[in-house]
Coordinates of C-alpha atoms in Angstrom, one line a residue:
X1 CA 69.5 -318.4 40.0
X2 CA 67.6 -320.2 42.6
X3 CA 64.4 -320.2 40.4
X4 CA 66.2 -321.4 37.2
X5 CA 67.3 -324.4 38.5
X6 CA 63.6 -325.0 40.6
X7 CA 62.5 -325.0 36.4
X8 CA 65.7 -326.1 34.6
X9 CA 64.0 -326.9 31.3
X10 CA 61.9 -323.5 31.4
X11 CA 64.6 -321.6 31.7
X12 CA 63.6 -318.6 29.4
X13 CA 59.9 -318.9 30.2
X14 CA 61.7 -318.1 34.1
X15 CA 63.6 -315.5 32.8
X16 CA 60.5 -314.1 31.0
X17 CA 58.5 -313.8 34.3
X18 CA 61.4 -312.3 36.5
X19 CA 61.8 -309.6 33.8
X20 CA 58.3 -309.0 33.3
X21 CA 58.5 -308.6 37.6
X22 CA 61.4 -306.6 37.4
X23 CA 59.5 -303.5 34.7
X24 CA 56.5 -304.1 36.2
X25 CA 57.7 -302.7 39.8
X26 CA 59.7 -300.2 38.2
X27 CA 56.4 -299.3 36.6
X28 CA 53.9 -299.3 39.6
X29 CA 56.1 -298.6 42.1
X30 CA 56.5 -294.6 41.8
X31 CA 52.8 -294.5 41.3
X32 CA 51.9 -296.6 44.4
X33 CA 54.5 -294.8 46.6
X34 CA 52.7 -291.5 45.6
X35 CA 49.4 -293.2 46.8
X36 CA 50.1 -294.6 49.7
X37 CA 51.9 -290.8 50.6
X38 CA 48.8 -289.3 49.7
X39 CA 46.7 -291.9 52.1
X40 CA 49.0 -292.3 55.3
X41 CA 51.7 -289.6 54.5
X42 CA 55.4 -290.4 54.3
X43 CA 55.8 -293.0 56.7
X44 CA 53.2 -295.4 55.4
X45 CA 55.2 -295.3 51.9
X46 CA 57.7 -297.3 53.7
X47 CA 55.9 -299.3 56.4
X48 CA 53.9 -300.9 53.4
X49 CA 56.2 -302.4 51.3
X50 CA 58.4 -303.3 54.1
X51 CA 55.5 -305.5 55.0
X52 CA 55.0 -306.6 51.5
X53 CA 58.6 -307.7 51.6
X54 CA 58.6 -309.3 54.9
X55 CA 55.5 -311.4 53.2
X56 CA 57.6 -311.9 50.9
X57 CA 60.8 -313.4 53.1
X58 CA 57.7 -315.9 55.1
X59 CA 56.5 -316.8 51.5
X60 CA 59.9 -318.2 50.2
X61 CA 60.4 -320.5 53.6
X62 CA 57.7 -322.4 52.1
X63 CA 59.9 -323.3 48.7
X64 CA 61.7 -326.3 48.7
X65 CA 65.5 -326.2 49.1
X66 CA 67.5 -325.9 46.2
X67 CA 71.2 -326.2 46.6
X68 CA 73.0 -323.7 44.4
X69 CA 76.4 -323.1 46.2
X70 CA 78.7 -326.2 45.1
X71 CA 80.3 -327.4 48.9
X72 CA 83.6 -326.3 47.5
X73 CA 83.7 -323.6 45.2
X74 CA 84.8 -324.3 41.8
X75 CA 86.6 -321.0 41.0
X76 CA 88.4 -322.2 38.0
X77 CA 85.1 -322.9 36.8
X78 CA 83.6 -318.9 37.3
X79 CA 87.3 -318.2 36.0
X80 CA 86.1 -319.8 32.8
X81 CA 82.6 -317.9 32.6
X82 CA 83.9 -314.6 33.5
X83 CA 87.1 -314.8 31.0
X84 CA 84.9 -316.2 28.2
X85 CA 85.0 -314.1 25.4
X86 CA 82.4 -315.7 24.0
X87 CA 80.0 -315.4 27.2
X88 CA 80.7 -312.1 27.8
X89 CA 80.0 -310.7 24.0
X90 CA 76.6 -312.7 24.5
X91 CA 76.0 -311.0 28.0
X92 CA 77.1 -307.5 26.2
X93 CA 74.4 -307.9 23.5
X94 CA 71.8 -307.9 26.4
X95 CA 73.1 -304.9 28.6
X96 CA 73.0 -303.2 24.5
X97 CA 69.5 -304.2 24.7
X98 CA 68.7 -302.3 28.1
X99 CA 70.4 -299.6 27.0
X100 CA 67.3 -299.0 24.6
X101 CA 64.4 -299.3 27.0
X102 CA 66.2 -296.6 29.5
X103 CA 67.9 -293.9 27.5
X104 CA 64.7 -292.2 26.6
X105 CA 63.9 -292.1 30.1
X106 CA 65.2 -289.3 31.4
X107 CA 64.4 -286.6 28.4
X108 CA 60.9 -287.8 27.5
X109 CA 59.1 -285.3 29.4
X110 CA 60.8 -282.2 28.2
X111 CA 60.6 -284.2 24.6
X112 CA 56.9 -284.3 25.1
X113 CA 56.1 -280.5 26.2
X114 CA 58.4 -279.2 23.3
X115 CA 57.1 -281.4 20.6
X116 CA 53.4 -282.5 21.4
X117 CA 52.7 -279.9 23.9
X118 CA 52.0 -282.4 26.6
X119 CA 52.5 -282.9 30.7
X120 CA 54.4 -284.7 32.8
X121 CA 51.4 -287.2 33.4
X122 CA 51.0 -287.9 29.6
X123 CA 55.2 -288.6 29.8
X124 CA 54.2 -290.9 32.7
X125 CA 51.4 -292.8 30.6
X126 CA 53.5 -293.3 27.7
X127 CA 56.5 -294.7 29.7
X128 CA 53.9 -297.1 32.1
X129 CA 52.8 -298.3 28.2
X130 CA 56.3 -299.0 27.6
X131 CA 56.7 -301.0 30.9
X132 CA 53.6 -302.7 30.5
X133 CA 54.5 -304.2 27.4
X134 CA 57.1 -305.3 28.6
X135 CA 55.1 -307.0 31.9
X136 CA 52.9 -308.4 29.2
X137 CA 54.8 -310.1 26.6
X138 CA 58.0 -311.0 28.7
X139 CA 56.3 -313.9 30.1
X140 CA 55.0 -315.2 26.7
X141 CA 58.4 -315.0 24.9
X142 CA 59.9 -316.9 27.6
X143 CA 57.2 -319.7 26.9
X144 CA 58.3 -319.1 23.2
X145 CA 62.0 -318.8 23.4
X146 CA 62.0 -322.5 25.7
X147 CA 60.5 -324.7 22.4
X148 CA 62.2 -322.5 19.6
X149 CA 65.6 -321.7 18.1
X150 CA 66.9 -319.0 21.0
X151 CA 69.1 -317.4 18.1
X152 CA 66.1 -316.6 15.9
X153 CA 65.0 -314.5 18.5
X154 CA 68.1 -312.5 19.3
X155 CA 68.4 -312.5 15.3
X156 CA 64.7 -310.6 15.0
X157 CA 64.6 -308.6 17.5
X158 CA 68.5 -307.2 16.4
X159 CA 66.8 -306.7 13.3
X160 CA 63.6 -304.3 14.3
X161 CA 64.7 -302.7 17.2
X162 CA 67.6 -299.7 15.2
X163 CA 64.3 -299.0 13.0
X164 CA 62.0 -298.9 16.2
X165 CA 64.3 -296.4 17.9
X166 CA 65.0 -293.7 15.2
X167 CA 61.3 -293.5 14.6
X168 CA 60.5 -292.6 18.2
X169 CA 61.9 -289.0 17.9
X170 CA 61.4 -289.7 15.1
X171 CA 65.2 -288.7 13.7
X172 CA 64.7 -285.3 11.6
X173 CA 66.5 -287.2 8.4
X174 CA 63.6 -289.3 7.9
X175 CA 61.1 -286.4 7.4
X176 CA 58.2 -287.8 9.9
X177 CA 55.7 -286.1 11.4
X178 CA 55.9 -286.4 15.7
X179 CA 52.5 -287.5 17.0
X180 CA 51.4 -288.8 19.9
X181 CA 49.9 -292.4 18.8
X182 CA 53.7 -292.4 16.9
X183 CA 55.3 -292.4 20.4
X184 CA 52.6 -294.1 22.1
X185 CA 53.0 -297.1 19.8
X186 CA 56.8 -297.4 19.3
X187 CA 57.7 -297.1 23.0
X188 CA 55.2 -300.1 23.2
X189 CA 56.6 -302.0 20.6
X190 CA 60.4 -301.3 22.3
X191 CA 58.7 -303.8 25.1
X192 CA 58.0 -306.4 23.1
X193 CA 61.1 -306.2 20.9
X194 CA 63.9 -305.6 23.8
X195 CA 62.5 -308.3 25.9
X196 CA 63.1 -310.6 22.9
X197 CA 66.8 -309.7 22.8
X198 CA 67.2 -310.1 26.4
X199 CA 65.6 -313.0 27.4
X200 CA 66.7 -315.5 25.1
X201 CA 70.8 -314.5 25.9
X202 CA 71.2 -316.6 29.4
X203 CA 70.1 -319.9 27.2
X204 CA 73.0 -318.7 24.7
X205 CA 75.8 -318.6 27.5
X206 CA 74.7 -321.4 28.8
X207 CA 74.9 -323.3 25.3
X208 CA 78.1 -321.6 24.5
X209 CA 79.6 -322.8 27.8
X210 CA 78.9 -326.4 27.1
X211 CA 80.5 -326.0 23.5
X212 CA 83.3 -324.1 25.1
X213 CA 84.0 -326.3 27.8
X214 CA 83.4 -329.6 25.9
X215 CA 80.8 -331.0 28.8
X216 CA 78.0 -329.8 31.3
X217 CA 77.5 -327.0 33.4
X218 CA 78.6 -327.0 36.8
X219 CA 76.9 -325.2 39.8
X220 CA 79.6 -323.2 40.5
X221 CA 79.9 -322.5 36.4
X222 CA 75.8 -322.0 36.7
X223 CA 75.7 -319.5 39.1
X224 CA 78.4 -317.1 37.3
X225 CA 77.0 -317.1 34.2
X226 CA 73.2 -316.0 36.0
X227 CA 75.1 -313.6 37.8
X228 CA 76.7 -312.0 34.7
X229 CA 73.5 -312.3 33.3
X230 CA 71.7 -309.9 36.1
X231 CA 74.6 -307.7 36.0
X232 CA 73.2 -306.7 31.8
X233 CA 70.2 -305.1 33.4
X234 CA 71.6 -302.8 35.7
X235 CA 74.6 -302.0 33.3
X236 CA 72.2 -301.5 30.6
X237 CA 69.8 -299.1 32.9
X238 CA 73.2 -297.0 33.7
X239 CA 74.8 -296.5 30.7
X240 CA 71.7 -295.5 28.9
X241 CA 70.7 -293.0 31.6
X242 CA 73.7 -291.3 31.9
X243 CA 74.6 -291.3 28.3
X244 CA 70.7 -289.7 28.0
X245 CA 71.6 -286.7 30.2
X246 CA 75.5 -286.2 28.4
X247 CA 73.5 -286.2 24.8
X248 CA 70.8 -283.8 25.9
X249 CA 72.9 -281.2 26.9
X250 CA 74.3 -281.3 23.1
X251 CA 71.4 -282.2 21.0
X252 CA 67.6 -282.9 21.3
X253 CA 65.2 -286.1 22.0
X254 CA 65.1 -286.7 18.2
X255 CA 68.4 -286.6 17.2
X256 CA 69.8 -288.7 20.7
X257 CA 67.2 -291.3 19.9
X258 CA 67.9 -291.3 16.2
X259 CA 71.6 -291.3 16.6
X260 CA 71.3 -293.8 19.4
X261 CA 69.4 -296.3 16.8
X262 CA 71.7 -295.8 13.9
X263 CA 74.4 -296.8 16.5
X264 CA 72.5 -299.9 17.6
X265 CA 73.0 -301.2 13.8
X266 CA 76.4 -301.7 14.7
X267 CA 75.4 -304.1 17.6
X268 CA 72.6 -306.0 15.5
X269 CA 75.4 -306.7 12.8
X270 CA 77.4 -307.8 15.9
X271 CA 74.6 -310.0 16.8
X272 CA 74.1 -311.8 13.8
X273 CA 77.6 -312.7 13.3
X274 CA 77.9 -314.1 16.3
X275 CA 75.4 -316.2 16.0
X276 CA 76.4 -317.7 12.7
X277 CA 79.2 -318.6 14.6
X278 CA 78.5 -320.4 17.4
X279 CA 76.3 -322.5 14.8
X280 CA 79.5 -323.6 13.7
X281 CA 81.0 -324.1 17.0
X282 CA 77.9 -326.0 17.4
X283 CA 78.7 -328.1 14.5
X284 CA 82.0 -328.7 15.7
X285 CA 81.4 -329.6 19.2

């Protein structure tokens, strides 16, 4: 919240780079905690990036204040962000999103050893490919999704992603062969293409809360609707985890994944009638 309104007309491109922060520690970080345990043991795994953080803390005194808490708090305005239909089907469409870069998360591994005979450290390469991708391009898209039509985005990436995620088991009906450049290059493109459905969703309920509500944004208003926002990742992250370990006690990596894609078809119809209609909200605001 803070940063988006240090860069109010980059919103996105912000949005981007948090994200892109966000997969890239949970991409390093188990690998540099093993490190540092192997170097100093089990105590330096925390004395190190408790430092880091505490760089961290003396770093941010340097930023110039941003005032982000109205002085009295506007609650009919979060009242109007957090019972917004309209805001919160937006918001859904991103936790929907997340969902697809986690499910696969948990049952890789044993995915990997059944089908391509490989280890635990080739499971670990693919998913640090996926992550990466998504360090890499989030930034980019951001920059992107600032100077372009946010919707075409959301629109795109609702389109790909149901095909991307039945062809990473892939599902048994559509008679592919498993290999590992298949995986290898799917999980990579999920990166790009979730990231692209995220990221341009916090300028959407921003937009749709100045159409609803028939003027600006207040703080108050501001800060709900970035706080919603968050909330997608972490909702996303849970429900595709847990769902993940429920569907592979029934079925296998192929048929969650493929089943889990087919489903998401659902959502990306979703997606693209809602944005036809808050074009003509837009119209008629």
């Amino acid at each position: 919240g803070v940063v988006t309104k240090l860069f109010p007309a980059r919103v996105a491109l912000v949005t981007g780079v948090t994200e892109a922060a966000l997969n890239g520690a949970e991409a390093f970080g188990p690998f540099l905690g093993s490190l540092l345990w192997e170097i100093g043991g089990y105590s330096l795994s925390f004395w190190a990036p408790g430092v880091m953080l505490l760089g961290g803390v003396l770093l941010e005194l340097t930023l110039p204040y941003v005032k982000t808490t109205p002085a009295v708090l506007a609650s009919n305005d979060r009242d109007k962000v957090l019972k917004d239909p309209w805001i919160l089907m937006a918001a859904w469409h991103c936790a929907a999103c997340q969902v697809l870069l986690y499910f696969h998360l948990p049952t890789i591994a044993p995915f990997a050893k059944r089908a391509l005979d490989e280890t635990v450290v080739w499971s670990g390469l693919a998913l640090l490919v996926n992550s990466s991708t998504v360090v890499i391009s989030a930034p980019p898209l951001g920059w992107l999704i600032d100077r372009f039509n946010p919707y075409f985005f959301v629109i795109f990436s609702a389109a790909i992603l149901p095909f991307l995620y039945m062809l990473l088991g892939p599902l048994p009906l559509l008679n592919l062969e498993t290999t590992k450049l298949q995986v290898m290059v799917v999980l990579a493109l999920l990166g790009f293409f979730v990231p692209m459905g995220c990221t341009p969703v916090l300028l959407i309920m921003f937009e749709v809360y100045k159409i609803r509500n028939k003027g600006d944004v207040s703080v108050s208003a501001a800060n709900s609707i970035i706080s919603l926002y968050c909330t997608c990742f972490p909702l996303g992250a849970c429900i595709g985890s847990i769902s993940a370990g429920i569907t592979s006690l029934y079925c296998p990596f192929e048929w969650a994944t493929g089943g889990v894609g087919a489903l998401f078809f659902l959502q990306s119809m979703f997606a693209f009638v809602y944005c036809w209609r808050v074009s003509i909200l837009k119209q008629q605001y």
